[in-house]
mmCIF file of C-alpha atoms in Angstrom:
data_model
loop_
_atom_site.group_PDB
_atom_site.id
_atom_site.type_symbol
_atom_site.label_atom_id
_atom_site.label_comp_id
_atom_site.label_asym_id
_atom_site.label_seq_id
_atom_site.Cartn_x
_atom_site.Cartn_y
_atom_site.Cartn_z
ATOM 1 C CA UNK A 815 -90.778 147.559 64.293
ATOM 2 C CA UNK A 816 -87.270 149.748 64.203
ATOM 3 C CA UNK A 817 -86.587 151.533 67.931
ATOM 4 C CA UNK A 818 -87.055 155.257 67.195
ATOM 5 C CA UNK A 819 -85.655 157.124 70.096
ATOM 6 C CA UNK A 820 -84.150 155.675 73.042
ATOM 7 C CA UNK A 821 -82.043 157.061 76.326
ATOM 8 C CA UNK A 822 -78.647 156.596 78.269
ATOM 9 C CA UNK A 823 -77.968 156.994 81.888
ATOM 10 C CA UNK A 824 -75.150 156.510 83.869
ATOM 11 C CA UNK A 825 -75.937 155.254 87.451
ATOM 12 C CA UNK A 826 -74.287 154.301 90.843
ATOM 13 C CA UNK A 827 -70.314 155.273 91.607
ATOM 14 C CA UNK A 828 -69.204 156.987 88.475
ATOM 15 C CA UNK A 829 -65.985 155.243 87.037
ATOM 16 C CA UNK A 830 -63.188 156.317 84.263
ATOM 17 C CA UNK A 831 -65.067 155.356 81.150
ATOM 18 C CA UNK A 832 -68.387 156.306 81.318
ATOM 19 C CA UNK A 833 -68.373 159.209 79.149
ATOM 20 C CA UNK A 834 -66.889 156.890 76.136
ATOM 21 C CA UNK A 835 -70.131 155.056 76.759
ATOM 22 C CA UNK A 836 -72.214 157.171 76.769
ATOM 23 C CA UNK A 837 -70.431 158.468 73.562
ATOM 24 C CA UNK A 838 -70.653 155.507 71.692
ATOM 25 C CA UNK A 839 -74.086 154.521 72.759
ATOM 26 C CA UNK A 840 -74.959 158.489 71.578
ATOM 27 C CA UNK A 841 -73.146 157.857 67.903
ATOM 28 C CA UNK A 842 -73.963 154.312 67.386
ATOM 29 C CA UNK A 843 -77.992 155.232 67.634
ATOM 30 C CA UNK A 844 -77.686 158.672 65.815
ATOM 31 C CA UNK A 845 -75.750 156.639 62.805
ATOM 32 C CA UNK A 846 -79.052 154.348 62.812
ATOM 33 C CA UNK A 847 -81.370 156.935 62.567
ATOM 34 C CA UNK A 848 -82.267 156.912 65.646
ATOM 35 C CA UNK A 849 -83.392 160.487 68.175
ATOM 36 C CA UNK A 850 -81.537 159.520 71.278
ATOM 37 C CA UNK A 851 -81.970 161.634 74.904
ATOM 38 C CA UNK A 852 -79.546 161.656 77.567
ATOM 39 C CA UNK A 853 -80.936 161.183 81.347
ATOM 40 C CA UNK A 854 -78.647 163.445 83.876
ATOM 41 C CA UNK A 855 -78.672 161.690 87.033
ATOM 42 C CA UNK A 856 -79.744 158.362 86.723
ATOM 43 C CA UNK A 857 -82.926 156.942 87.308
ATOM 44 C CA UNK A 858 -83.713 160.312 89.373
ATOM 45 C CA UNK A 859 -83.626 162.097 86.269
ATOM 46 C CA UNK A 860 -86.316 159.858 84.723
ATOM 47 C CA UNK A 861 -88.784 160.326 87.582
ATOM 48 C CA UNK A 862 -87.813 163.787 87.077
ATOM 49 C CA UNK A 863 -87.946 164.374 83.696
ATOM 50 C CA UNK A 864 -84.381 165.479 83.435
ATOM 51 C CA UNK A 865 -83.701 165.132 79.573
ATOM 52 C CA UNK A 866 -80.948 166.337 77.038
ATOM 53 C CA UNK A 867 -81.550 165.899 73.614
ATOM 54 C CA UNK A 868 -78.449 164.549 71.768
ATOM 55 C CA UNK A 869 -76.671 164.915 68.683
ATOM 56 C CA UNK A 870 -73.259 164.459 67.660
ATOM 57 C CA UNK A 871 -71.602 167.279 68.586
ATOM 58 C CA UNK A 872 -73.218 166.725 72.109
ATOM 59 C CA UNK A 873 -70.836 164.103 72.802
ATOM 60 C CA UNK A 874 -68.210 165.596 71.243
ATOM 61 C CA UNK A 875 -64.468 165.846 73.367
ATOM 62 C CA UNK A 876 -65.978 163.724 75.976
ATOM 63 C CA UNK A 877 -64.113 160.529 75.390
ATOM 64 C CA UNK A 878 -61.026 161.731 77.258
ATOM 65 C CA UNK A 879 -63.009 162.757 80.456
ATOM 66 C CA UNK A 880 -63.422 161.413 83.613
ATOM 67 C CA UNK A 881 -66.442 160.977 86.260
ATOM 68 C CA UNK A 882 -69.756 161.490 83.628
ATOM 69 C CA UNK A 883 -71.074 163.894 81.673
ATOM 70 C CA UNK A 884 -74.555 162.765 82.273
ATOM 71 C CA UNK A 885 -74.019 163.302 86.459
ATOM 72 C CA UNK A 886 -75.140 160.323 88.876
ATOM 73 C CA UNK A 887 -77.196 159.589 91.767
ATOM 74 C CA UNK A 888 -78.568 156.629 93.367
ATOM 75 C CA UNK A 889 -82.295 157.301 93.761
ATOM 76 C CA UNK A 890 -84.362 156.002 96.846
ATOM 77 C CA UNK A 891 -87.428 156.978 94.778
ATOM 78 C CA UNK A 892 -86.379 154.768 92.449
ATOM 79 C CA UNK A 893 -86.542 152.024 94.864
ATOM 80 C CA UNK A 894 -90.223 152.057 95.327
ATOM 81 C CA UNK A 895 -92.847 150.911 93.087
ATOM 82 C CA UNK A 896 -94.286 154.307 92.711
ATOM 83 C CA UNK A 897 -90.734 155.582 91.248
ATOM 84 C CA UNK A 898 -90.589 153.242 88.996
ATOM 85 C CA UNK A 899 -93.867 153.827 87.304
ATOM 86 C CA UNK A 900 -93.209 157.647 87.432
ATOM 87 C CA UNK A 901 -89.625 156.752 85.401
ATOM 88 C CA UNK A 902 -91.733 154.262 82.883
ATOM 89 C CA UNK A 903 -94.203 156.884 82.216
ATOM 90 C CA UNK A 904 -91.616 159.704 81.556
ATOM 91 C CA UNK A 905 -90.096 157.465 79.080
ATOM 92 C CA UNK A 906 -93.528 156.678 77.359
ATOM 93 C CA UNK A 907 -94.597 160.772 77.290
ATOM 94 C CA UNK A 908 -91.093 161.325 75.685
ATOM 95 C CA UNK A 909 -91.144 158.438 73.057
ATOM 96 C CA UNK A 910 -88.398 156.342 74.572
ATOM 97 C CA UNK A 911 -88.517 152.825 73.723
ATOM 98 C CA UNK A 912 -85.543 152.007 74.864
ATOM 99 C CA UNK A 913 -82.544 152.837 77.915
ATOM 100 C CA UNK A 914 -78.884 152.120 78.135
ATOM 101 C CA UNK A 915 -77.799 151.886 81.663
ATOM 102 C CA UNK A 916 -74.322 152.192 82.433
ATOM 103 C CA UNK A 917 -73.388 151.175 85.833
ATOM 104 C CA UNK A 918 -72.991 148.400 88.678
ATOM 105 C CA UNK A 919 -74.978 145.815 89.914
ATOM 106 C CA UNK A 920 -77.118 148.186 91.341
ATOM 107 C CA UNK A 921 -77.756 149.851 88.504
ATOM 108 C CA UNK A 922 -78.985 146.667 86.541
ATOM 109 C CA UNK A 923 -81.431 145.964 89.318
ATOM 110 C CA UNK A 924 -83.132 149.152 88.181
ATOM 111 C CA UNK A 925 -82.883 148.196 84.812
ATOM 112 C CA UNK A 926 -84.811 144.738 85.767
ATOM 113 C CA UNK A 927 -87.575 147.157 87.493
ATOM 114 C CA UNK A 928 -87.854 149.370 84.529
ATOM 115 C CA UNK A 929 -88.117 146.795 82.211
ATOM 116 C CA UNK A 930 -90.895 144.935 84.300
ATOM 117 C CA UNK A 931 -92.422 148.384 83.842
ATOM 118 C CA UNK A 932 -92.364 147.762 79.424
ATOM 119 C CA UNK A 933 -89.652 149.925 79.212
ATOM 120 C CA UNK A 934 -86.744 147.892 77.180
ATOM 121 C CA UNK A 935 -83.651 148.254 78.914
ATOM 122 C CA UNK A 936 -79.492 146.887 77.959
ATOM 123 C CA UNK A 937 -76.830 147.218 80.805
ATOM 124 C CA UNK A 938 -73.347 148.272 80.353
ATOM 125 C CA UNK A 939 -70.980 147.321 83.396
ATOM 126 C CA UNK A 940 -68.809 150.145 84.554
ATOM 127 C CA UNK A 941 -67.680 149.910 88.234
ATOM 128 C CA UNK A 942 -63.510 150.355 89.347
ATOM 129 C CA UNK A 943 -64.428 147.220 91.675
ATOM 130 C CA UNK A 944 -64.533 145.016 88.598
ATOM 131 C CA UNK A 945 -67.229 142.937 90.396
ATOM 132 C CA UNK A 946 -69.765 142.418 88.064
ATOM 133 C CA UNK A 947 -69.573 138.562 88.225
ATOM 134 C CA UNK A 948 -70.607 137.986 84.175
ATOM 135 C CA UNK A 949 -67.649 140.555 82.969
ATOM 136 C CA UNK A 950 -64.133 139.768 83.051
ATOM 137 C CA UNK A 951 -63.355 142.905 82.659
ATOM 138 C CA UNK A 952 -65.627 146.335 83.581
ATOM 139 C CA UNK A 953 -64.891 149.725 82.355
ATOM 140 C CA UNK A 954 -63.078 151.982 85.081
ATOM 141 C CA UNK A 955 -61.305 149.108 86.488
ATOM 142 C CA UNK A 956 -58.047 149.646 84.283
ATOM 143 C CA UNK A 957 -57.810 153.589 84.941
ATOM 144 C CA UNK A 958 -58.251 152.836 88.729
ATOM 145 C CA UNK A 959 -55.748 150.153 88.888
ATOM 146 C CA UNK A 960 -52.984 152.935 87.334
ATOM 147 C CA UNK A 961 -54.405 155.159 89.506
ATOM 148 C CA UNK A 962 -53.658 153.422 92.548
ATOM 149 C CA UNK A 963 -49.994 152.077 91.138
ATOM 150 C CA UNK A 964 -48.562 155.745 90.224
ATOM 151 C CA UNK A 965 -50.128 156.541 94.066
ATOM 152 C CA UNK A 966 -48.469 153.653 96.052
ATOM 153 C CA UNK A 967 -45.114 154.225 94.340
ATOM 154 C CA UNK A 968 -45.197 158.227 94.949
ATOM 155 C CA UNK A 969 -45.815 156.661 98.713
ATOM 156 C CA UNK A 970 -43.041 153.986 98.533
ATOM 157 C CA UNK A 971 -40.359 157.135 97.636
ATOM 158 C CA UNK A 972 -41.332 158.755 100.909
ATOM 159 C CA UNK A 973 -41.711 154.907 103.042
ATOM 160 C CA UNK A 974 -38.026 153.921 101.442
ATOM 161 C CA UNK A 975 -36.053 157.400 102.796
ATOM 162 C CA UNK A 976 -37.522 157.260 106.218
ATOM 163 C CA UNK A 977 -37.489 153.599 106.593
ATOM 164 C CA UNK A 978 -41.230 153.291 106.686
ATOM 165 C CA UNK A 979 -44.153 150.843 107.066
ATOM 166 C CA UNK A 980 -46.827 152.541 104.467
ATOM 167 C CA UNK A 981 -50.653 150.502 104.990
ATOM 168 C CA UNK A 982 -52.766 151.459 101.940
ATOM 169 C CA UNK A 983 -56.403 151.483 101.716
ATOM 170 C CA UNK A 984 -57.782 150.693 98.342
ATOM 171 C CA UNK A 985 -61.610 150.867 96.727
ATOM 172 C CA UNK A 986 -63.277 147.453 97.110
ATOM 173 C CA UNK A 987 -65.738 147.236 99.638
ATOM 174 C CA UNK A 988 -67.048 143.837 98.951
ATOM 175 C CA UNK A 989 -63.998 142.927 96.371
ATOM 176 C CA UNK A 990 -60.119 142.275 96.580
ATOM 177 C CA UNK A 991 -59.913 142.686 93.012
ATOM 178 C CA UNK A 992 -58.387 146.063 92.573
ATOM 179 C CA UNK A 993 -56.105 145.775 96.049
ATOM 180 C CA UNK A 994 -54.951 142.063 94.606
ATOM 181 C CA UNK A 995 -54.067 143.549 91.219
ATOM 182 C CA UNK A 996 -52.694 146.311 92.501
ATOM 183 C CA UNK A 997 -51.076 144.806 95.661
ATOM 184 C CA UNK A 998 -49.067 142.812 92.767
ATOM 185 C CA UNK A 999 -48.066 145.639 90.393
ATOM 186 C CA UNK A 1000 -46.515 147.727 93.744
ATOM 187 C CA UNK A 1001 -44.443 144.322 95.555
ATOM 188 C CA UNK A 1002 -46.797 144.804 98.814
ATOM 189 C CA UNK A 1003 -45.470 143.210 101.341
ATOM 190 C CA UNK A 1004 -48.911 141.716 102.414
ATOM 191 C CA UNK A 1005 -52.833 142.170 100.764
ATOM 192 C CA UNK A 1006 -55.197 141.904 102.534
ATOM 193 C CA UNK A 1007 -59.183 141.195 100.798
ATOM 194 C CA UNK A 1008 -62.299 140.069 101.657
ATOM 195 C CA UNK A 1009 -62.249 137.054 99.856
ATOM 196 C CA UNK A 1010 -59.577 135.406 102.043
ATOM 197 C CA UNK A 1011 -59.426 135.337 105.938
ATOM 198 C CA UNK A 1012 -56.053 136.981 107.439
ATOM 199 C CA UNK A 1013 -54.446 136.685 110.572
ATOM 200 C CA UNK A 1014 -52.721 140.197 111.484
ATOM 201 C CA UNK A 1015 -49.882 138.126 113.031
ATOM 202 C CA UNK A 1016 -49.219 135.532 110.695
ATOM 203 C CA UNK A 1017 -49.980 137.491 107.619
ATOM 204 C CA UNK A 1018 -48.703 140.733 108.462
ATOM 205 C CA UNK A 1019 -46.361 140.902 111.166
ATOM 206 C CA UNK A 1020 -44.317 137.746 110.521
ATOM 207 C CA UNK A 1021 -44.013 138.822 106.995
ATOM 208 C CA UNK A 1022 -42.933 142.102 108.152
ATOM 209 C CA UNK A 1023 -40.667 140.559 110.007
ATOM 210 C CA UNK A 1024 -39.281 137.552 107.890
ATOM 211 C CA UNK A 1025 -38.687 140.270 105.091
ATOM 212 C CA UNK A 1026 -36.871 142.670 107.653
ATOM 213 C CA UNK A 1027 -34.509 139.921 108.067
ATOM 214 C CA UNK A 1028 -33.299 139.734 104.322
ATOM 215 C CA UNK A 1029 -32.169 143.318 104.273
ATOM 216 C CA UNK A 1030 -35.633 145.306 103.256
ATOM 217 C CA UNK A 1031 -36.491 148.259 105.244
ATOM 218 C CA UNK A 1032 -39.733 149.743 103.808
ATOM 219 C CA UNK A 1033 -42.671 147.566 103.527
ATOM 220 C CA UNK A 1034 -46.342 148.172 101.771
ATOM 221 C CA UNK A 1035 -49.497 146.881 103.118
ATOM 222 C CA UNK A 1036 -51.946 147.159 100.525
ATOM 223 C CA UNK A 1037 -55.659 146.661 102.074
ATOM 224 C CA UNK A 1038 -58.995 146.319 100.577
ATOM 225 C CA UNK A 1039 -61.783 148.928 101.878
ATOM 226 C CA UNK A 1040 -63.798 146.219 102.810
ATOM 227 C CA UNK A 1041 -61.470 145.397 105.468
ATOM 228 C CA UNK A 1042 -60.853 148.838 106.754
ATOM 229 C CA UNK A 1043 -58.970 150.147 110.217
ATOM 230 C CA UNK A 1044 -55.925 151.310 108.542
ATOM 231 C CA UNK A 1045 -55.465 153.434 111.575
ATOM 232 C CA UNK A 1046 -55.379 150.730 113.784
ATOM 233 C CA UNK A 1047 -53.196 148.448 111.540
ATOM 234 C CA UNK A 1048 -50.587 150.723 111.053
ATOM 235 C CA UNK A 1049 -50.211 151.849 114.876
ATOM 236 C CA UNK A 1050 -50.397 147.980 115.654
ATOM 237 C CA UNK A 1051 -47.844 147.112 113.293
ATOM 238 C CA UNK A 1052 -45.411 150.033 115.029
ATOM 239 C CA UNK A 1053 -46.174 149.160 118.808
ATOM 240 C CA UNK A 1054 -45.284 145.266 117.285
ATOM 241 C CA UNK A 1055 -42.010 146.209 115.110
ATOM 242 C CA UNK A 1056 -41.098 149.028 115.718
ATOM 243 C CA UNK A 1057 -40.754 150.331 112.673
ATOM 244 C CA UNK A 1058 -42.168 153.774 111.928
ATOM 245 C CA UNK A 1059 -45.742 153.152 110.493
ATOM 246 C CA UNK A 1060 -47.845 155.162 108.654
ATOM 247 C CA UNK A 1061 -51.785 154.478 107.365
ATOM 248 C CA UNK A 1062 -53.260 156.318 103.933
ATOM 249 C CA UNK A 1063 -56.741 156.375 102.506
ATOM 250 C CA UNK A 1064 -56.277 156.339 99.171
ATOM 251 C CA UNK A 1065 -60.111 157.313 99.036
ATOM 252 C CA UNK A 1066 -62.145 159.062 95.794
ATOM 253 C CA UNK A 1067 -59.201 159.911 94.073
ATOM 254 C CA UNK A 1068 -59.572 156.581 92.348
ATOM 255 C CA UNK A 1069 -62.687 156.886 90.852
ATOM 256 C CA UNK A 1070 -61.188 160.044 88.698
ATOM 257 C CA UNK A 1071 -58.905 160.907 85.827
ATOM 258 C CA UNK A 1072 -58.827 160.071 82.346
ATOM 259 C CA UNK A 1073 -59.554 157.168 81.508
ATOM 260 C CA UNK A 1074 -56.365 154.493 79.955
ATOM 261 C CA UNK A 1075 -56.949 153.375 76.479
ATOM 262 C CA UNK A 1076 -58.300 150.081 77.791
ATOM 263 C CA UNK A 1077 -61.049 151.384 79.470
ATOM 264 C CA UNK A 1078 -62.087 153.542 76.457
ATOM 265 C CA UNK A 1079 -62.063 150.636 73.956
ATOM 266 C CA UNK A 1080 -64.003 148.609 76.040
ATOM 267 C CA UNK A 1081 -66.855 151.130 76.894
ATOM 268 C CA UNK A 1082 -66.366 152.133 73.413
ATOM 269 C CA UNK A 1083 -67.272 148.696 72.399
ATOM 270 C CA UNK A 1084 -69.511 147.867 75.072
ATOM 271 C CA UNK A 1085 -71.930 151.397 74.033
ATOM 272 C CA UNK A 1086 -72.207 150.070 70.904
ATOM 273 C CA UNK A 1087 -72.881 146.623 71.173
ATOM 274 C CA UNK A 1088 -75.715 147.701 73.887
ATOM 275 C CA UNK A 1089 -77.620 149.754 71.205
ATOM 276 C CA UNK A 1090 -77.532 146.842 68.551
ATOM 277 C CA UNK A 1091 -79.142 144.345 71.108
ATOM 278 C CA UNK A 1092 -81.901 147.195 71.425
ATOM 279 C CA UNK A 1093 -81.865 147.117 67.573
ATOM 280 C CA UNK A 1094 -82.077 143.222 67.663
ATOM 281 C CA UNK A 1095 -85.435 143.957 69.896
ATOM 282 C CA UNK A 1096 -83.778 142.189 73.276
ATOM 283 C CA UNK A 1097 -84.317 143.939 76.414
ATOM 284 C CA UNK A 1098 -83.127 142.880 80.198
ATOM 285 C CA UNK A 1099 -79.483 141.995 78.978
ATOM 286 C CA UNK A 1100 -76.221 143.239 80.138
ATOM 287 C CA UNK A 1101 -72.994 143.635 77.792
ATOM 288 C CA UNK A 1102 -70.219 141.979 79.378
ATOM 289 C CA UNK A 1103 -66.630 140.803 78.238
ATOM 290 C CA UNK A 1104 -65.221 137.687 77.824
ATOM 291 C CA UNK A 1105 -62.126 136.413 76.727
ATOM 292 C CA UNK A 1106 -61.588 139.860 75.164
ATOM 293 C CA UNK A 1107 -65.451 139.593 73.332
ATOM 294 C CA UNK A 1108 -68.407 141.146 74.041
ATOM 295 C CA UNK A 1109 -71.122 138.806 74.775
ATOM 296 C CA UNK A 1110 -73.964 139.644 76.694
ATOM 297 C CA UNK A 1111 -76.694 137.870 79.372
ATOM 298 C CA UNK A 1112 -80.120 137.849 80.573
ATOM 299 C CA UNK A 1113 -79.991 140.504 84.038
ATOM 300 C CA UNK A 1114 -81.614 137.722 86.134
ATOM 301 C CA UNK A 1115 -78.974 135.637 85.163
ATOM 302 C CA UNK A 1116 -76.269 138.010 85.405
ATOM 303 C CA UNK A 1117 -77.214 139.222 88.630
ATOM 304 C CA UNK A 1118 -77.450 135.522 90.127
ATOM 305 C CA UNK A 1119 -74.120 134.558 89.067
ATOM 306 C CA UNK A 1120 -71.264 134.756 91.339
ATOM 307 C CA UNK A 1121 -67.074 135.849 90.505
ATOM 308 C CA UNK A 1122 -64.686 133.781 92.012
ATOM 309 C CA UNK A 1123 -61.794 134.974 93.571
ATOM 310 C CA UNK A 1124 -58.483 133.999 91.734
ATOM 311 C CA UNK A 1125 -56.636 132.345 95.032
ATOM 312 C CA UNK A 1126 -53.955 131.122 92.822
ATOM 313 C CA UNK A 1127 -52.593 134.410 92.018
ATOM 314 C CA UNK A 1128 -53.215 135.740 95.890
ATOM 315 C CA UNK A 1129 -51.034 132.830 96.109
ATOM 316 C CA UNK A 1130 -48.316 134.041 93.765
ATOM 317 C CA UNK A 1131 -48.564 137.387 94.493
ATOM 318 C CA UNK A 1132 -47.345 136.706 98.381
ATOM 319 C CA UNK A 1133 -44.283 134.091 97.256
ATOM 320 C CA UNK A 1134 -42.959 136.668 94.858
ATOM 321 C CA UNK A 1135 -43.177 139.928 97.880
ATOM 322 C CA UNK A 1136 -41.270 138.768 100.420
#
């Protein structure tokens, strides 16, 4: 039997992206005849009852926007078994028979729950972290990446004049993927992730030093969040060196902006491809990329799989900075 009405939510951290999504998720079901009802705040909003009715003009000049339309929260009602049911049973009183949840790992969790509740649900991956381990790619990543870059080098202007140490902290609290990407694009000096242990002398002051020696006189640390104490780093790295030191947060900045044509393909992509699975009658997948296509898996699966770390081009990315 053809899905009649279903809903999108965006969920978790919001990333660059999201509204294109939702957009696409919107257009896609409308063009299928299809009533579709957007969900402000995440799963909170289903407990709630917090509904918009769509239509195409409702997701009209959104595409361009950062953060999301539809707001976000992470709900600790959710969590419970009692939320869950509430959410379920304000999707059967509306007629939804199906939800598009756009968000992190998090996010598909509660797309698991709601589904073990009957209610048919498709995740879309969209966190900057890229750490969704079944997507190469996730949508906010790109944006945040650029975001960072244009940042670090408005930083390196000021760290070149005055002779300058600058130690960046970057989003990633269980992930070196953005500080690793973006560690490369800026010529860091040293990164510094999760995923690989560091020794502050080996790894930051001897490079400090060994580059010092071949003429350079400003230096970037680029650090993942995960790691944290920029404070400490940078006045560590002066009482070692010498060298005037200073530590920046790059903080929530980097979840904003518009988002790069990159991420707006790929969420443009990704929203559609999540309504045709509920067309297909699947339920408890999540769109991911892959080599540039959109495949998708089974959430269990997803959520069991792990992303390895890319040593080889930690590796590279340290030969070519000093």
């Amino acid at each position: 039997m053809a899905i009649k009405k279903i809903a999108v939510l965006t969920s978790g951290g919001d990333a660059p992206g999201m509204n294109a999504a939702v957009r696409a998720v919107a257009r896609t079901a409308l063009a299928k005849g299809m009533e579709v009802c957007g969900v402000y705040r995440g799963y909170d909003g289903l407990i709630n009852e917090n509904l918009l009715p769509m239509d195409l003009r409702t997701v009209s000049d959104i595409i361009h926007r950062g953060g999301t339309a539809l707001y976000t929260a992470r709900s600790e009602e959710f969590r419970t078994l009692e939320g869950q049911q509430k959410a379920a049973e304000t999707c059967r009183k509306n007629g939804i028979e199906g939800v598009v949840v756009i968000g992190g790992d998090g996010s598909f969790r509660g797309a698991q729950d709601l589904t073990r509740q009957g209610i048919p649900c498709i995740g879309i991956p969209a966190t900057i972290d890229n750490d969704i381990s079944c997507c190469e790619y996730t949508i906010g990543y790109d944006t945040a990446l650029n975001t960072c870059m244009h940042m670090i080098d408005k930083l390196r202007d000021t760290s070149q004049s005055h002779d300058r140490c600058s130690v960046v902290e970057v989003m990633g609290r269980r992930a070196g993927y953005l500080a690793l990407n973006v560690g490369i694009a800026v010529g860091a000096t040293t990164i510094v992730v999760p995923e690989v242990p560091f020794d502050f002398d080996r790894d930051i002051l001897e490079r400090i030093k060994a580059t010092y020696e071949t003429g350079k006189r400003h230096f970037i640390i680029i650090v993942a969040e995960g790691i944290g104490g920029v404070d400490e780093m940078a006045k560590k790295i002066e009482e070692k060196t010498g060298i005037e030191t200073r530590p920046t947060v790059l903080g929530h900045v980097q979840r904003g902006g518009s988002p790069t044509v990159r991420d707006r393909v790929l969420a443009s992509r990704m929203g559609n491809a999540a309504v045709e699975l509920l067309c297909k009658g699947l339920s408890n997948r999540v769109v991911a990329m892959q080599m540039n296509s959109i495949v998708d898996f089974d959430i269990d699966e997803a959520l069991a799989m792990k992303k390895p770390f890319d040593r080889a081009m930690y590796e590279v990315a340290h030969q070519i900075s000093i």
